[in-house]
PDB file of C-alpha atoms in Angstrom:
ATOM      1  CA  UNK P1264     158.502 199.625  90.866  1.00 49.00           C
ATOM      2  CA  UNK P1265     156.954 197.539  89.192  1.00 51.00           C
ATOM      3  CA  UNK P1266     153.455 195.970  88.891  1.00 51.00           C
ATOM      4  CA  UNK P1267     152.565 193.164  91.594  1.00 48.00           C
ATOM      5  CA  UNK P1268     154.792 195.772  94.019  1.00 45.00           C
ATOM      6  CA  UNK P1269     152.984 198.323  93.097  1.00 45.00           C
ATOM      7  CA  UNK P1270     149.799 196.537  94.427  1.00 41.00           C
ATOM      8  CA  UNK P1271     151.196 194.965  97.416  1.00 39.00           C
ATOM      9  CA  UNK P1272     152.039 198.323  98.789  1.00 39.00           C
ATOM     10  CA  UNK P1273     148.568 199.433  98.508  1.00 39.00           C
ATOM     11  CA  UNK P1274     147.312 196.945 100.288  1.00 38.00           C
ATOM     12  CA  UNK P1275     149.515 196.824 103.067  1.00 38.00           C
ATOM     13  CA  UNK P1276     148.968 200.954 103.178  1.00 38.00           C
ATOM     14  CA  UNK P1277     145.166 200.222 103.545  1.00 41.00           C
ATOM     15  CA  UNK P1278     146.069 197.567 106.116  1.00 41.00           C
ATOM     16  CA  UNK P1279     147.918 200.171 108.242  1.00 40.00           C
ATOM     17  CA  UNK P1280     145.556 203.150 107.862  1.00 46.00           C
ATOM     18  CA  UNK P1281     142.445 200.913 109.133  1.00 54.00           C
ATOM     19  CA  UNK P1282     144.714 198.852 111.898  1.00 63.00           C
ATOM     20  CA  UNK P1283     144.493 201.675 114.440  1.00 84.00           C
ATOM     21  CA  UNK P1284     142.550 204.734 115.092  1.00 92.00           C
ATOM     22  CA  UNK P1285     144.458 207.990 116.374  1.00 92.00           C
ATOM     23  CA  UNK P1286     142.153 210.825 116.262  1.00 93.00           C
ATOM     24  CA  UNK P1287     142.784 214.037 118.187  1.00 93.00           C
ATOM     25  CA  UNK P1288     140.624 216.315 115.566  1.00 92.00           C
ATOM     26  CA  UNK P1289     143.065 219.146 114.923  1.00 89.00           C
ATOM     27  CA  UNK P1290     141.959 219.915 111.136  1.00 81.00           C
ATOM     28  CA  UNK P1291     139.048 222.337 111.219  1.00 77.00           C
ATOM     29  CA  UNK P1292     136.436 220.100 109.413  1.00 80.00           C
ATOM     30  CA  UNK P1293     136.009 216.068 109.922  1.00 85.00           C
ATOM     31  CA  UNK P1294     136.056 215.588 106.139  1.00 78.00           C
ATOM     32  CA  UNK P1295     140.173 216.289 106.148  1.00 73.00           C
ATOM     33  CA  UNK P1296     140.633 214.308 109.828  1.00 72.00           C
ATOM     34  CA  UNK P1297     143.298 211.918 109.110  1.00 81.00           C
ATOM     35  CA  UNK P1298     140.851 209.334 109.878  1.00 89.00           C
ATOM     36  CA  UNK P1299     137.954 207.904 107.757  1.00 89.00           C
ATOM     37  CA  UNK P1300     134.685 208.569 109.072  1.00 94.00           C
ATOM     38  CA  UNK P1301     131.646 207.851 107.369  1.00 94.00           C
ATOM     39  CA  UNK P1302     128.025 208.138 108.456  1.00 95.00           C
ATOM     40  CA  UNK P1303     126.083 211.465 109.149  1.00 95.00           C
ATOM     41  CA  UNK P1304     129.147 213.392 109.576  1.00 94.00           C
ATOM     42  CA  UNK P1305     127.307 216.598 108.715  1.00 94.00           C
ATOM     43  CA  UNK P1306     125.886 216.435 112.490  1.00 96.00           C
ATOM     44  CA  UNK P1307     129.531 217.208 113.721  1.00 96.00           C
ATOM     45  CA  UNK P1308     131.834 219.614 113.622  1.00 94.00           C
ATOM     46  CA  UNK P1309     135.550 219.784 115.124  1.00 94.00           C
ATOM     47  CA  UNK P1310     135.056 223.563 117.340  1.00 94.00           C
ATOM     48  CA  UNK P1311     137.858 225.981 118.249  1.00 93.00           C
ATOM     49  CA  UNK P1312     139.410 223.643 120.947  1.00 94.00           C
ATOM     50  CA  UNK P1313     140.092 220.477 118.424  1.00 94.00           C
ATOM     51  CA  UNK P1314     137.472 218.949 119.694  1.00 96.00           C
ATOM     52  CA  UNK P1315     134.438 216.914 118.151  1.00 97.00           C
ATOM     53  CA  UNK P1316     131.270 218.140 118.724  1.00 97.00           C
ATOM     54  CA  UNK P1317     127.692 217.160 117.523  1.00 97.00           C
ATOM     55  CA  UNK P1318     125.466 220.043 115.935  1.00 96.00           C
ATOM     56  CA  UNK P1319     122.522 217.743 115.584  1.00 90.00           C
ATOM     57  CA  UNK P1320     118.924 217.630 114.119  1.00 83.00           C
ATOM     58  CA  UNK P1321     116.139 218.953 115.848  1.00 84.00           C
ATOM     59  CA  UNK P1322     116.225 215.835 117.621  1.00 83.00           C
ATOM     60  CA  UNK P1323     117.005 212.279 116.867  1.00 93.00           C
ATOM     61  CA  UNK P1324     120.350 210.352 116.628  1.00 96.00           C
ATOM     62  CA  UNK P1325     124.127 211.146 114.948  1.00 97.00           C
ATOM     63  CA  UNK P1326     125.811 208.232 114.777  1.00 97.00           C
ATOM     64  CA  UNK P1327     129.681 208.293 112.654  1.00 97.00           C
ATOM     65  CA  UNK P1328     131.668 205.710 112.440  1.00 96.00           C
ATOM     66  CA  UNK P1329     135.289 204.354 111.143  1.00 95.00           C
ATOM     67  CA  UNK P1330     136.864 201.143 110.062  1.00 94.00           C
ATOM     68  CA  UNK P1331     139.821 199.119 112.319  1.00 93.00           C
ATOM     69  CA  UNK P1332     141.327 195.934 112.213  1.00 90.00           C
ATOM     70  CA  UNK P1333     140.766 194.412 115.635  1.00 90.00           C
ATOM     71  CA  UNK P1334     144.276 192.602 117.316  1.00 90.00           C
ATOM     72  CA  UNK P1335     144.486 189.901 119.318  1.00 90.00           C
ATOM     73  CA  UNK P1336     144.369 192.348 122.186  1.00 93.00           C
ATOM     74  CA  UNK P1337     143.536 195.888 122.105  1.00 95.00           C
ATOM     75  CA  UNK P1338     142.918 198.874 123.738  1.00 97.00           C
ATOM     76  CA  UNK P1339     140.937 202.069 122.733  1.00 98.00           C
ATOM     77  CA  UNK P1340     140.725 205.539 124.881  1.00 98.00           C
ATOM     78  CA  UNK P1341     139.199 208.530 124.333  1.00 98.00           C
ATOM     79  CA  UNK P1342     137.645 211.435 126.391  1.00 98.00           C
ATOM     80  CA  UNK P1343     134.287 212.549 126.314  1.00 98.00           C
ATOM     81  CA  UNK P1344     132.429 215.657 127.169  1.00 97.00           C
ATOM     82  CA  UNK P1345     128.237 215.809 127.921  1.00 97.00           C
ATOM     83  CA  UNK P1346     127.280 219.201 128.908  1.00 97.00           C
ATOM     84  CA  UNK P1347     124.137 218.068 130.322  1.00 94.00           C
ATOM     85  CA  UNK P1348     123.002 214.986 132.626  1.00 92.00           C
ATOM     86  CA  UNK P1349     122.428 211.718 130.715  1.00 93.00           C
ATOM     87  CA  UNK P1350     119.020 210.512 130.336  1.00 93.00           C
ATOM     88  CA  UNK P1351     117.000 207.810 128.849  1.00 93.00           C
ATOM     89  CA  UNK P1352     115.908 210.948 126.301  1.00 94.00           C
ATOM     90  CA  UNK P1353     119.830 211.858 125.970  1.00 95.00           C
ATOM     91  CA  UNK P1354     122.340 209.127 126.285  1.00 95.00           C
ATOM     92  CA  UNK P1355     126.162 208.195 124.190  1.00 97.00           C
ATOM     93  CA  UNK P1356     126.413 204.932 122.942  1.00 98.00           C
ATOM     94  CA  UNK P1357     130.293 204.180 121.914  1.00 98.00           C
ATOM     95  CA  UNK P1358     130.244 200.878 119.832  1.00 98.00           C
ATOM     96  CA  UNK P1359     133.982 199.581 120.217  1.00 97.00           C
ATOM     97  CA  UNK P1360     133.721 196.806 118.356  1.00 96.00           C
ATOM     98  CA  UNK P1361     131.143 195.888 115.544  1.00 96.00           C
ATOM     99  CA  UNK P1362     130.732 193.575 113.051  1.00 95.00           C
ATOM    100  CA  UNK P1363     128.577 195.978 110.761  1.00 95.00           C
ATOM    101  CA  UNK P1364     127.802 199.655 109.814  1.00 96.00           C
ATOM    102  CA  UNK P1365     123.937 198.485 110.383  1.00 96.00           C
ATOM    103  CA  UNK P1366     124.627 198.575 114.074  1.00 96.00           C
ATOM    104  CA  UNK P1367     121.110 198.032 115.449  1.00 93.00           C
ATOM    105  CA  UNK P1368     121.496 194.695 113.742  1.00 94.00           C
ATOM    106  CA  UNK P1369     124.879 194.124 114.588  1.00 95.00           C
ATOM    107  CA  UNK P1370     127.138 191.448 116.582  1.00 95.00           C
ATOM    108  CA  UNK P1371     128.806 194.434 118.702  1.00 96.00           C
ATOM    109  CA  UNK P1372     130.130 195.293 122.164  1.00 97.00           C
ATOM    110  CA  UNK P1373     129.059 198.789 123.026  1.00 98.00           C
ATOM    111  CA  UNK P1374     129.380 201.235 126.209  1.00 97.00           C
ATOM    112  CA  UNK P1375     126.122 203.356 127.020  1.00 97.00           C
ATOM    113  CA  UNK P1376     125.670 206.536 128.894  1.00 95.00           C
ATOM    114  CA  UNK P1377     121.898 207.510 130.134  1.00 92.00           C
ATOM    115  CA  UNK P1378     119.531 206.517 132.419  1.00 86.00           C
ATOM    116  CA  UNK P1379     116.971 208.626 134.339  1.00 83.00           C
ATOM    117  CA  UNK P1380     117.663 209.826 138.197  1.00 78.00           C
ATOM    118  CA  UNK P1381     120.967 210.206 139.681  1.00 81.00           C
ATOM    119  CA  UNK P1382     122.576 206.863 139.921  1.00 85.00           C
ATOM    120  CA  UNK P1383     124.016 206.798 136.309  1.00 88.00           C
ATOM    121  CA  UNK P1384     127.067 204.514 135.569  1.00 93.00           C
ATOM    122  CA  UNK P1385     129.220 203.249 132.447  1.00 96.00           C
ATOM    123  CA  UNK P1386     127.428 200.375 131.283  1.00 96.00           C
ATOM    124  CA  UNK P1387     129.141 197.887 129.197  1.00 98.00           C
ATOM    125  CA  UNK P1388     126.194 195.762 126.655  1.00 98.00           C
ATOM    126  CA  UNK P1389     127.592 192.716 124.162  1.00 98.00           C
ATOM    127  CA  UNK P1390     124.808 192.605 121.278  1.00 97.00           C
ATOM    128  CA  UNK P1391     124.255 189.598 119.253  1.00 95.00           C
ATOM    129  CA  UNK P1392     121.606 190.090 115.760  1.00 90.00           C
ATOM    130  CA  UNK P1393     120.758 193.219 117.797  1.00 89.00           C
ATOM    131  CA  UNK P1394     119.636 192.079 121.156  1.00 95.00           C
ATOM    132  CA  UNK P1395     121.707 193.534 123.523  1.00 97.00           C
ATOM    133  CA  UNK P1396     123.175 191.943 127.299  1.00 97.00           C
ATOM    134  CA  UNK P1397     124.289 193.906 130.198  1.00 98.00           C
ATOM    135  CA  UNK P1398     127.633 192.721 130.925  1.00 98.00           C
ATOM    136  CA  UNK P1399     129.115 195.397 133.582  1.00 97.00           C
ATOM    137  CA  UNK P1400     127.748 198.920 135.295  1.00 95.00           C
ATOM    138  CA  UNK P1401     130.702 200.916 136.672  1.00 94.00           C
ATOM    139  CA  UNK P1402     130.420 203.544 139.973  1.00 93.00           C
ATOM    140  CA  UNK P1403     126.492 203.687 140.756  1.00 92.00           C
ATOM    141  CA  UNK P1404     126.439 208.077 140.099  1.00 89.00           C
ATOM    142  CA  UNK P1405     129.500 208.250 138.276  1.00 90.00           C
ATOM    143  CA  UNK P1406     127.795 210.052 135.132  1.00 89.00           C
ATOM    144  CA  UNK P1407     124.943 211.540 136.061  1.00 86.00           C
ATOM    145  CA  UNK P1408     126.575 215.024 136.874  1.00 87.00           C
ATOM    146  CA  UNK P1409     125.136 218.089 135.384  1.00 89.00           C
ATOM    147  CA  UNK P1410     128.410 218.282 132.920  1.00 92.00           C
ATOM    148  CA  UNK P1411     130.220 215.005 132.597  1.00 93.00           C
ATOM    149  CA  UNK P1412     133.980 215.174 131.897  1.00 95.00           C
ATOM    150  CA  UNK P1413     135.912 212.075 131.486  1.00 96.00           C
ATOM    151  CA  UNK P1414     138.684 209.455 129.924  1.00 98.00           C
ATOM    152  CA  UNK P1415     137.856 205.952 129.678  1.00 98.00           C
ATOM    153  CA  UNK P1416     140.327 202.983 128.906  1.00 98.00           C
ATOM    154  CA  UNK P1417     139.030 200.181 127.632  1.00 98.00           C
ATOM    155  CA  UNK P1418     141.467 196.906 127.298  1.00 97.00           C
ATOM    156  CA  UNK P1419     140.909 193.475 126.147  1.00 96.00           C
ATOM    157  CA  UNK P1420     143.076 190.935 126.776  1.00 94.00           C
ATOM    158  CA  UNK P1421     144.322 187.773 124.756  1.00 92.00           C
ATOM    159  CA  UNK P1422     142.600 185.374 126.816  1.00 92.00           C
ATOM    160  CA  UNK P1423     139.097 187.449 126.533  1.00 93.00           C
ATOM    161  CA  UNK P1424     139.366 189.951 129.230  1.00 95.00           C
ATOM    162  CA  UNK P1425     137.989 192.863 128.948  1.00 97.00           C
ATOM    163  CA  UNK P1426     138.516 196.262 131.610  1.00 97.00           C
ATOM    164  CA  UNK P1427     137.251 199.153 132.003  1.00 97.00           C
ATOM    165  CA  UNK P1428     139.720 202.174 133.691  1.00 98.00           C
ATOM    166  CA  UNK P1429     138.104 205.705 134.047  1.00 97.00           C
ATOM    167  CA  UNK P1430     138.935 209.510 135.098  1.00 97.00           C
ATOM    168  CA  UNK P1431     136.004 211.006 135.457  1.00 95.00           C
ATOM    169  CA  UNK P1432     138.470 214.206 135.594  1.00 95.00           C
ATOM    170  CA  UNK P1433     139.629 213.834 131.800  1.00 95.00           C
ATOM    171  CA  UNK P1434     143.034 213.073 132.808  1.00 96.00           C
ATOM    172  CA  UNK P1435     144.925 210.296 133.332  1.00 95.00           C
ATOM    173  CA  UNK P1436     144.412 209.046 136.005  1.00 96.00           C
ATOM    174  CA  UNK P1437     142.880 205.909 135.950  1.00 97.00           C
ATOM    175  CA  UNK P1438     141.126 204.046 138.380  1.00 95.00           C
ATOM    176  CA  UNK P1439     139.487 200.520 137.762  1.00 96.00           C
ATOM    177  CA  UNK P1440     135.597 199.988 137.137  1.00 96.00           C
ATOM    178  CA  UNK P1441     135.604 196.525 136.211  1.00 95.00           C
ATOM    179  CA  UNK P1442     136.801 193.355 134.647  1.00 96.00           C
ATOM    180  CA  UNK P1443     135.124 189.880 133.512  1.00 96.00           C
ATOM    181  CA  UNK P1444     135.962 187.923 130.767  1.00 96.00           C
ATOM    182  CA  UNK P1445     133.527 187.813 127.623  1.00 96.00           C
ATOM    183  CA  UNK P1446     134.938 185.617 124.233  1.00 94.00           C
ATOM    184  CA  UNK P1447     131.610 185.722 122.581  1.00 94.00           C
ATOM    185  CA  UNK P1448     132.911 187.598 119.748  1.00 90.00           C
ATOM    186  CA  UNK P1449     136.487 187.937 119.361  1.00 82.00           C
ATOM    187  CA  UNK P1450     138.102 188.594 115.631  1.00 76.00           C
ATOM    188  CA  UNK P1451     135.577 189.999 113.735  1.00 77.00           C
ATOM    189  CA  UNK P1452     137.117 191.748 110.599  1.00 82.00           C
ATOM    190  CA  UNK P1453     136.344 194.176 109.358  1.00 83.00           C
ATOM    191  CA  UNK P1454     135.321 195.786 112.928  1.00 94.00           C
ATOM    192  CA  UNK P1455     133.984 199.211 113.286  1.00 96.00           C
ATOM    193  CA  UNK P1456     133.913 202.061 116.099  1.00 97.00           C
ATOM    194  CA  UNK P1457     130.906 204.269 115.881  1.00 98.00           C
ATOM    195  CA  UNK P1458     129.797 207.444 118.264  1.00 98.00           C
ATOM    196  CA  UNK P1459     126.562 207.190 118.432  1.00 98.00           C
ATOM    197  CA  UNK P1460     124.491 210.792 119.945  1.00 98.00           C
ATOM    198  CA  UNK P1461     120.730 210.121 120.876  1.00 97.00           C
ATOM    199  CA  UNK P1462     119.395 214.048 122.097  1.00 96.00           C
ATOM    200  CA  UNK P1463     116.131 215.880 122.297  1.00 95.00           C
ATOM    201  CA  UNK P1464     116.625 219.363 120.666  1.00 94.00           C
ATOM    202  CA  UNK P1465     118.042 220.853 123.584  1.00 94.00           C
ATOM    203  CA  UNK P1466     120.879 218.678 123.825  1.00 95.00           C
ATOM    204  CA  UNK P1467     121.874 217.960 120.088  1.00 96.00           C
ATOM    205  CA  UNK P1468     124.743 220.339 120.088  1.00 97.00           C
ATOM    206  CA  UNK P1469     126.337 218.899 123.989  1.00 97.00           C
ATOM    207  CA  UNK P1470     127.937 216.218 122.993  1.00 98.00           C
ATOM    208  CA  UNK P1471     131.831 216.500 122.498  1.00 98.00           C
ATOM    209  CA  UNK P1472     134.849 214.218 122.088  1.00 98.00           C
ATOM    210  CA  UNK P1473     138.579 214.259 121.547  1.00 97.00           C
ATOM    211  CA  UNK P1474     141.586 212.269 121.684  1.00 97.00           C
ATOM    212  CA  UNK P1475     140.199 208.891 120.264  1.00 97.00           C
ATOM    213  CA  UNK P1476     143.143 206.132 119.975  1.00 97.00           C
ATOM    214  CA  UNK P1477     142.314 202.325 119.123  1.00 97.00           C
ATOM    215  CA  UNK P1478     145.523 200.501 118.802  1.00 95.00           C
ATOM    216  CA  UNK P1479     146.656 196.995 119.475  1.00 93.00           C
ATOM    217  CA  UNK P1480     147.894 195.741 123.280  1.00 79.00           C
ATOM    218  CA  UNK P1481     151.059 194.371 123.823  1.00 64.00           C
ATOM    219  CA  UNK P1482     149.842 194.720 128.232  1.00 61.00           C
ATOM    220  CA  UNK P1483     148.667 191.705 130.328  1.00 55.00           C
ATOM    221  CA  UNK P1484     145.291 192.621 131.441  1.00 52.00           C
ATOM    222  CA  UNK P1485     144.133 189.167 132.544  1.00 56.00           C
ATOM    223  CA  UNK P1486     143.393 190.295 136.186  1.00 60.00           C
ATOM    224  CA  UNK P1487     145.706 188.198 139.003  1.00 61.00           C
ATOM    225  CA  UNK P1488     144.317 185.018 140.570  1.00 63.00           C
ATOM    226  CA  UNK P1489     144.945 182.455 143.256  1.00 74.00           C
ATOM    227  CA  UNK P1490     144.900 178.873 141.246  1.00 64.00           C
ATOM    228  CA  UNK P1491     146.274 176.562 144.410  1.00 72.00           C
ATOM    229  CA  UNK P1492     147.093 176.878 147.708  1.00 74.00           C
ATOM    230  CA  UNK P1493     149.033 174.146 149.361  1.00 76.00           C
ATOM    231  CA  UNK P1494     150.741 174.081 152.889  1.00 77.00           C
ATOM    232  CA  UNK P1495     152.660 172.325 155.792  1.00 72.00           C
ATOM    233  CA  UNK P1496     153.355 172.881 159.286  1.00 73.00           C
ATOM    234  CA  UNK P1497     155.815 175.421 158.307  1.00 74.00           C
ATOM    235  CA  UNK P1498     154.919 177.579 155.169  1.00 78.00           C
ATOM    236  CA  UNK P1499     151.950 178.524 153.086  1.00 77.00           C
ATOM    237  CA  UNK P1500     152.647 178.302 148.624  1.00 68.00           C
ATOM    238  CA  UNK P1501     150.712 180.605 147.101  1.00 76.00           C
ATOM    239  CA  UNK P1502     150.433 179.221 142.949  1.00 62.00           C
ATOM    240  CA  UNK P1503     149.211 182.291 141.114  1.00 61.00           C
ATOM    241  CA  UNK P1504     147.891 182.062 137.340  1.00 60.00           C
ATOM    242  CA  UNK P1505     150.752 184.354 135.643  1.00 50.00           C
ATOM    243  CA  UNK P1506     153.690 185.937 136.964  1.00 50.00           C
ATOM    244  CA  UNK P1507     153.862 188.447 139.765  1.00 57.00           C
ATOM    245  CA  UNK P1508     156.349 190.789 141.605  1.00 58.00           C
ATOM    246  CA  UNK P1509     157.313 190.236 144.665  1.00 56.00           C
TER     247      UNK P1509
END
């Protein structure tokens, strides 16, 4: 092969390996995961069930993160494990998409888990230079259990919609939390996805994750709507904004 080949492969190598995240941690130790994470990866460890798991400071914040090119739509899942009830002292922060590995500063889209009391839910933040904007709360009490299990499915569409779906099982079996459309920052490349553990001592080893896939959407997410409605004395035309099945 020669030369300019040579190089061409590379790159388009590189452009696969960072176009999609599929992570289900079965090496014994993060450094030979088939995916690149960087950042204080010495708080983690993958345990005897293939699973991610934080081992902490005394107390303070783990954050790891890895590099993805972001499509025109995409999707990202993964399940999550908190063997303790969230709290303002003890909450996840998942950033799905970010612009920078200085994420306090960063134009980002993030998911957060911890409040006081017992009316946690999935809250969905866009941050701009840092200064972050509640967008969505899912089920008022969803995540605010004792130990939280679940599997969340995030979408975003082509048009700017973006949906939240979540088993708060760990299976698959999705139900709806929310939807609303958000274009403030769309194809930001390089993007990054970053796990982010905030934990009193106590709690810096209860955080766990597994089965973390970030891949382009080919789906129609944009959620069904009624654009015109027109009628006579003897029927009533529905005009919908995309296809549907009768």
């Amino acid at each position: 092969m020669n030369r300019p080949l040579c190089i061409l492969s590379l790159i388009l190598l590189t452009f696969y390996d960072y176009a999609q995240v599929s992570e289900s941690f079965s090496d014994s130790t993060i450094e030979l995961s088939p995916v690149k994470w960087s950042g204080q990866i010495n708080d983690f460890k993958i345990n005897g069930d293939h699973q991610l798991q934080s081992i902490g400071n005394s107390a303070g914040v783990s954050l790891i993160h890895t590099p993805f090119l972001l499509s025109t739509s995409m999707e990202w899942q993964f399940w999550i494990r908190l063997n303790f009830a969230p709290s303002e002292s003890n909450r996840l922060r998942i950033y799905l998409q970010s612009n920078d590995t200085t994420f306090s500063k960063a134009d980002a889209y993030y998911i957060e888990l911890g409040d006081n009391g017992n009316l946690d839910a999935i809250k969905f933040y866009r941050q701009s230079l840092g200064k972050a904007i509640l967008l969505a709360e899912g089920t008022s009490g969803a995540v605010s259990s004792e130990t939280l299990i679940a599997r969340l499915k995030i979408n975003k569409s082509t048009t700017g919609y973006w949906t939240l779906n979540a088993d708060y099982h760990g299976n698959n079996d999705f139900i709806e939390e929310w939807s609303l459309l958000d274009t403030t920052f769309q194809m930001q490349q390089p993007s990054y996805f970053a796990l982010q553990c905030l934990y009193t001592s106590t709690r810096k080893d209860k955080f766990l994750f597994d089965d973390i896939f970030i891949h382009p959407d080919s789906a129609d997410h944009t959620p069904l709507r009624i654009d015109r409605v027109t009628s006579d004395s003897n029927e009533v035309k529905l005009y919908f904004n995309k296809p549907v099945d009768s």
